[in-house]
XYZ file of C-alpha atoms in Angstrom:
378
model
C 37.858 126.981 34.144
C 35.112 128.452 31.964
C 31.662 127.696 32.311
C 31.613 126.629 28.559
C 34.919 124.071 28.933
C 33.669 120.830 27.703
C 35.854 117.716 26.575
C 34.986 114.609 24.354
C 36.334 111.265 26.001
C 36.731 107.776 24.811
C 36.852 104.630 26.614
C 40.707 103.976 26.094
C 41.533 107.300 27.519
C 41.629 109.398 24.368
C 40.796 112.867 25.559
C 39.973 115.965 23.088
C 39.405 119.611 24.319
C 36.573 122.033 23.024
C 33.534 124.298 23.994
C 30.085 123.671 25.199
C 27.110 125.032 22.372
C 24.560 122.874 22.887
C 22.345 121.635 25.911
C 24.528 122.299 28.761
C 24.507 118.319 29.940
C 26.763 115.066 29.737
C 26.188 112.243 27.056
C 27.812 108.773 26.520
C 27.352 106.478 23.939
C 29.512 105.070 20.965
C 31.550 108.057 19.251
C 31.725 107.564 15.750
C 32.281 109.919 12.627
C 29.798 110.722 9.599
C 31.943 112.464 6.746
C 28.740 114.432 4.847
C 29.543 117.614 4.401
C 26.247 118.969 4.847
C 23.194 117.251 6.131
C 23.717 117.732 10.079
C 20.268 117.917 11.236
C 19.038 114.778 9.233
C 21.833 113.289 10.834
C 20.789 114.524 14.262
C 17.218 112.886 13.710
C 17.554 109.897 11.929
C 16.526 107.306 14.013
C 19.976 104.761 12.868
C 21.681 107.295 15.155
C 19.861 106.505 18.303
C 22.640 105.552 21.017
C 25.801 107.461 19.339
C 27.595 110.938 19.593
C 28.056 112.205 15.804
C 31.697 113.443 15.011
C 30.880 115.818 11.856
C 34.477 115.562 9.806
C 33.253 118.696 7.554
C 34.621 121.712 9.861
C 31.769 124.403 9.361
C 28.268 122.597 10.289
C 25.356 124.829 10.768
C 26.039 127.148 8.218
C 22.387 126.904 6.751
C 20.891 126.251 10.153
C 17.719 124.276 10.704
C 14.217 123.709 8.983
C 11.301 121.219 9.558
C 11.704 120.169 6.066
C 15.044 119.263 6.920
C 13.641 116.633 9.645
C 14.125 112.893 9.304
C 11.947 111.904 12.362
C 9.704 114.109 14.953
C 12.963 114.990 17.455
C 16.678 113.951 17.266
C 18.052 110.365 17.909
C 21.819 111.073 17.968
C 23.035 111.473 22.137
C 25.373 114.563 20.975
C 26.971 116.283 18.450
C 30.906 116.770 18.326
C 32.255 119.302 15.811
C 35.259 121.767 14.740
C 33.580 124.821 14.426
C 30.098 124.922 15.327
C 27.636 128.270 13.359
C 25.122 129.361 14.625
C 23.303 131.122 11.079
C 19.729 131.955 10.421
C 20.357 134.394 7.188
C 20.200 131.204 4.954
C 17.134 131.636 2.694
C 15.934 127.675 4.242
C 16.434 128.337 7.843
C 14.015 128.693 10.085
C 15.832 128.716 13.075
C 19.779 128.540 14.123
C 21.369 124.810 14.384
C 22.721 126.093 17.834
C 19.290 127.820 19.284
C 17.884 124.394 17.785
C 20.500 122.074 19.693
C 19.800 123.468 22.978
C 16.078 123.754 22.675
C 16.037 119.972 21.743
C 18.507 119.099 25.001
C 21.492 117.711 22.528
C 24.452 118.408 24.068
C 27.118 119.244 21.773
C 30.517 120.503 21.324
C 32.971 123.107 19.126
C 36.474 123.774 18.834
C 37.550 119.691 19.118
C 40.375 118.661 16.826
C 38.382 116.499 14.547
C 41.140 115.494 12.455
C 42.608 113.765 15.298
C 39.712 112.402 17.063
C 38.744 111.011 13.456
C 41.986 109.719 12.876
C 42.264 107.768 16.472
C 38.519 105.741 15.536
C 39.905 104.673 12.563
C 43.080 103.310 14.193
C 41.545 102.589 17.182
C 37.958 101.541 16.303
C 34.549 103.005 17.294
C 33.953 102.920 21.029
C 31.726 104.002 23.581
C 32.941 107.642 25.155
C 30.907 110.807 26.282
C 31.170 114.873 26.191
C 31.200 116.267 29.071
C 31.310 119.308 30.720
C 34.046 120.326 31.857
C 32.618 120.907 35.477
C 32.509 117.037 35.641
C 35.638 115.259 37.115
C 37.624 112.575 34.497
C 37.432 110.233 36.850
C 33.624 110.554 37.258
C 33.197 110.285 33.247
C 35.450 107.242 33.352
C 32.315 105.768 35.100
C 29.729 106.994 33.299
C 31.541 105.530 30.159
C 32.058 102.018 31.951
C 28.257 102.214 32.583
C 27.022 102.509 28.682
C 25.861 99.413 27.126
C 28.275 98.574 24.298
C 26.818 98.940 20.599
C 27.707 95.255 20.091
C 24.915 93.305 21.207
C 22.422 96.122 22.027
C 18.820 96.171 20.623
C 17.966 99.855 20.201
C 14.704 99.202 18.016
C 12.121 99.349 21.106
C 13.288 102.540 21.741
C 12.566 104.037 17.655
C 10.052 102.375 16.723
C 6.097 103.728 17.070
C 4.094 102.420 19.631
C 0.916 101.478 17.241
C 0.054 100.961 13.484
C -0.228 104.287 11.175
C -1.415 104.485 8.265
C -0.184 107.280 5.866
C -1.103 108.597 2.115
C -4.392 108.021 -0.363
C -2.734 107.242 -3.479
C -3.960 104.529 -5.560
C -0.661 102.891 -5.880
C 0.680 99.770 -3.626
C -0.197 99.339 -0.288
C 3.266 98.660 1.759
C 3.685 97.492 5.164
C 6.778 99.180 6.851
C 8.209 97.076 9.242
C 9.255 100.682 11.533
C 12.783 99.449 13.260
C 13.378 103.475 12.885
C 12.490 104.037 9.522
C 13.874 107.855 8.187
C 11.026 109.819 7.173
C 12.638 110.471 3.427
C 11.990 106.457 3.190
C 8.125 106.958 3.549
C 8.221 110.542 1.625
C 9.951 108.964 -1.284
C 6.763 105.803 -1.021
C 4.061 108.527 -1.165
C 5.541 110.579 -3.887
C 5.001 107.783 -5.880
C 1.413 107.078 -4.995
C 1.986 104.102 -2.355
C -0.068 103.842 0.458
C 2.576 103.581 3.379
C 1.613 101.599 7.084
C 3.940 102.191 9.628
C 4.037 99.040 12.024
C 5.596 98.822 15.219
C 8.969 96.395 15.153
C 7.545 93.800 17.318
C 4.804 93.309 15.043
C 4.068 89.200 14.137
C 3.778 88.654 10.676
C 0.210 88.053 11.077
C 0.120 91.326 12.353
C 1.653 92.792 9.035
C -0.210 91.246 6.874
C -3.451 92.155 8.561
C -4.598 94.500 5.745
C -3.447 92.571 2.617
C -0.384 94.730 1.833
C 1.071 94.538 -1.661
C 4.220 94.220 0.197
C 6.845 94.884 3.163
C 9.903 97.202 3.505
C 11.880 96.616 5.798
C 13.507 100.123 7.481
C 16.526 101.239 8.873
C 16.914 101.743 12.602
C 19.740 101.497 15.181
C 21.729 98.686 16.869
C 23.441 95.801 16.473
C 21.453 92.942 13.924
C 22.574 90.004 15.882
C 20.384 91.503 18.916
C 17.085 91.320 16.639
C 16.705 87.581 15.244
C 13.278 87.632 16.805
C 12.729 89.694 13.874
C 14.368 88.148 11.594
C 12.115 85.227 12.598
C 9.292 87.802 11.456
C 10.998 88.657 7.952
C 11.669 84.653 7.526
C 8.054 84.307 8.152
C 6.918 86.821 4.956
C 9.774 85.931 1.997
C 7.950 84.207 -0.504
C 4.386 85.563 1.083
C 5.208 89.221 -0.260
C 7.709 90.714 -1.868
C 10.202 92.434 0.267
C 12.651 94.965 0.419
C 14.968 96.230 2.647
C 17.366 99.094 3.466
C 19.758 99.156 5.536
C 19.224 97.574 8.921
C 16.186 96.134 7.032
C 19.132 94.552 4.509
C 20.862 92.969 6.990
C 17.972 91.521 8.815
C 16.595 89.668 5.585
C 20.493 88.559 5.508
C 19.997 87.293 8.616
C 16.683 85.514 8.226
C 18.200 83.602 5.126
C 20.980 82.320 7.419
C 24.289 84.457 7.095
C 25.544 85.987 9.716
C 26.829 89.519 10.398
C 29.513 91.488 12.476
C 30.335 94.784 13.737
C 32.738 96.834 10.940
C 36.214 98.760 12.724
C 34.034 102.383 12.362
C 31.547 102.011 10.096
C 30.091 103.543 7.430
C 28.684 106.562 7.624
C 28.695 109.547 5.020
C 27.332 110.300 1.507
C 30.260 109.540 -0.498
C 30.199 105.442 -0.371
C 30.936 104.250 -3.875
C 29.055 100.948 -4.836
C 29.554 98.511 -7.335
C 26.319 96.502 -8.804
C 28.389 93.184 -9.649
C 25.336 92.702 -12.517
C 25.458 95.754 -14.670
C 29.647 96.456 -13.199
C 27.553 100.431 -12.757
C 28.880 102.088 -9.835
C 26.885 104.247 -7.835
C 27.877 107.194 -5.254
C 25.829 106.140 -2.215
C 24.695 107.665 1.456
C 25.685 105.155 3.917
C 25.030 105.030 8.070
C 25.693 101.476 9.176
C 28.165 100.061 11.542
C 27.239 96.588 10.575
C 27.672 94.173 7.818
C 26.832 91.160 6.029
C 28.872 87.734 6.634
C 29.474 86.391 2.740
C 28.766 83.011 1.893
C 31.954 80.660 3.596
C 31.950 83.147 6.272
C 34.151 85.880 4.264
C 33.610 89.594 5.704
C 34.383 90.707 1.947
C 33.024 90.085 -1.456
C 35.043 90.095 -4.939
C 34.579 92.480 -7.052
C 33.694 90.693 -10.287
C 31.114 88.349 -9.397
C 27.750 87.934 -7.424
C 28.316 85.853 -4.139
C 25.569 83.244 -4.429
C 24.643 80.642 -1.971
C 21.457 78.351 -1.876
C 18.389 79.242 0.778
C 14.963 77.572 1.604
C 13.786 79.741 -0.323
C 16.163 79.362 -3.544
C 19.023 80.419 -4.984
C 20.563 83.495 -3.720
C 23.140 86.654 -4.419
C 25.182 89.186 -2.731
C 24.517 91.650 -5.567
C 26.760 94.676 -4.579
C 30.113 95.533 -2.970
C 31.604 98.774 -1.392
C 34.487 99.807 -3.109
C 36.071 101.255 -0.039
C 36.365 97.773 1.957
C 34.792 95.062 -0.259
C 31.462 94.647 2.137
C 28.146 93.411 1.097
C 25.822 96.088 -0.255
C 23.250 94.431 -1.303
C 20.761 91.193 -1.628
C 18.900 89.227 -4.228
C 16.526 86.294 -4.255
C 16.607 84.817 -7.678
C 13.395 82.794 -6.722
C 10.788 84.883 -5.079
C 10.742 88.919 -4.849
C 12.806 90.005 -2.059
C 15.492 92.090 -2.264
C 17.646 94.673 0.012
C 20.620 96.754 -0.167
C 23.007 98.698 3.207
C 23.294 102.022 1.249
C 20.033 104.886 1.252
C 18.782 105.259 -1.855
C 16.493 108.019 -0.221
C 19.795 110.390 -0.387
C 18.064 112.111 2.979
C 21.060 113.606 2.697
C 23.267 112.663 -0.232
C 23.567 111.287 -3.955
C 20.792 110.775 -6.406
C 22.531 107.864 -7.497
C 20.185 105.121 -6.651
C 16.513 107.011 -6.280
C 15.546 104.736 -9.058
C 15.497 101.237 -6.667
C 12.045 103.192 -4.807
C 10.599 103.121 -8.543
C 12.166 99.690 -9.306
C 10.631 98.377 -6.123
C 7.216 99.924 -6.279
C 7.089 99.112 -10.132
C 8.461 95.218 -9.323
C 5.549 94.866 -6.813
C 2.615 95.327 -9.754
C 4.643 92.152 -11.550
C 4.895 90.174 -8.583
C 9.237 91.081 -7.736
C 11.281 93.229 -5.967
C 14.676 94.827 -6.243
């Protein structure tokens, strides 16, 4: 056996062979796949990540290596990284170090030389799951129980663990004031807010809404982050608490927790989403966007539905007014987005921050800070 024999595991008993090339360490968590072809090391840190093993599908990552530019959050969230052939460049004329030299001096374990293809192929047959990389040093039967030990995703409240301890404030512009609600918010989120002259706080995701409205923001976002949405209704109590106080948007997570707080429900997808290819249908204008997508939740439709039609809005009534499911993924039919028809809030699954991905929907920052001055959102 070589020191560098390392194997990715599942809980059914999938097993795929490859190389160590990161931190020389075990991992478990839920394995799922992200099919962007570049973007590995915003990936690595975005906080939605936090609790899962990334299978790249694109078989060359690294071949630009690693900048701080490049960073979605101060250190990397994802437990490992699980690819086909791992490089290990610095020539690129953005890197600043090599994605390898940067994997092992952040402790991510990660692994080359798996058969993607197939390990891709057996989530989407089989589902996402919890599983580990290993080294190969460490018996089967002793990562069988480290496996057994995770905490599934389903059920598991991950935001304590991304979100900042205390209140920061960020920018000087002289444009809205917005209170993040930080359940792991990406840092392309808040760079996108400032380049447009909003004044950004970062709150912790246990604040009250009392807490969030301390300083008289203009109004709330509501992030992205990790976990399952069904864990986190004592937030949801807290975005309940400001629709029709502020307006509010949300991304992501953030969507499905204003979902939540207007009474639908949601459940875990088969794999997920994850990727910046996602094509998504505004059921308004019938425009279709290319989207960046990392979710493995959704949105319950009204009638409890787990898909949408393509022609029409999905509107239901809330105590807040008439409401819409606004958007649908063309892949699967899932929710993609929210509208309150009346009072400003708003939210949609995708990333319009395209930290990586499309350009497609950069416009909804400008449509949100721009809706704030007239008193809407979204």
């Amino acid at each position: 056996m070589s020191p560098r024999d390392a194997y990715v595991l599942l809980q059914d008993g999938a097993r795929f062979e490859g190389e160590l090339c990161g931190a020389a360490r075990h991992a478990v968590g839920e394995v799922v796949f992200t099919t962007g072809m570049s973007g590995y090391q915003e990936s690595l840190t975005d906080p939605s990540f936090a609790g899962q093993l990334i299978t790249f599908t694109y078989p060359h990552i690294g071949n630009y290596g690693v900048s701080a530019a490049a960073m979605e959050s101060e250190r990397p969230w994802a437990a490992a990284a699980i690819m086909r052939e791992a490089v290990n460049r610095e020539d690129a004329p953005s890197a600043e170090r090599g994605w390898l030299d940067w994997l092992a001096d952040c402790d991510v374990p990660a692994i080359t030389g798996v058969d993607t293809r197939a390990l891709v192929r057996h989530i989407r047959e089989a589902g996402s799951m919890e599983g580990g990389l290993f080294p190969g040093s460490i018996p089967e039967t002793q990562a069988r129980e480290l496996i057994e030990r995770e905490p599934p995703m389903l059920g598991r409240d991950l935001t304590a663990l991304v979100s900042p301890p205390e209140v920061s404030t960020l920018g000087e512009g002289s444009g809205p004031r917005v209170a993040v609600l930080d359940t792991g918010v990406k840092g392309s989120i808040v760079r996108n807010l400032l380049a447009r002259g909003a004044r950004v706080e970062l709150h912790p995701a246990a604040s009250t809404p009392a807490q969030l409205l301390a300083h008289d923001p203009d109004a709330v976002l509501l992030a992205n982050g990790p976990g399952d949405p069904a864990a986190l209704d004592h937030i949801a109590a807290t975005v309940r608490a400001l629709v029709g106080r502020r307006p509010v948007w949300g991304i992501c997570l953030g969507h499905q927790l204003l979902c939540r707080a207007l009474g639908l429900e949601t459940f875990k997808l088969p794999f997920g989403h994850r990727g910046a290819n996602h094509p998504v249908k505004n059921l308004h204008t019938g425009r279709v966007e290319i989207t960046s997508q990392n979710h493995g939740f959704a949105v319950v439709a009204p009638g409890g539905a787990h898909t949408l039609e393509p022609g029409r809005p999905a509107r239901f009534d809330t105590d807040f007014g008439e409401a819409e499911l606004s958007h649908v993924n063309l892949y699967d039919r899932t929710a993609e987005g929210l509208r309150l028809l009346e009072v400003p809030a708003a939210s949609v699954q995708y990333h319009p921050e395209a930290g990586p991905g499309p350009r497609d929907s950069l416009h909804l920052f400008d449509r949100f800070l721009e809706g704030v001055g007239r008193g809407a959102s979204g």
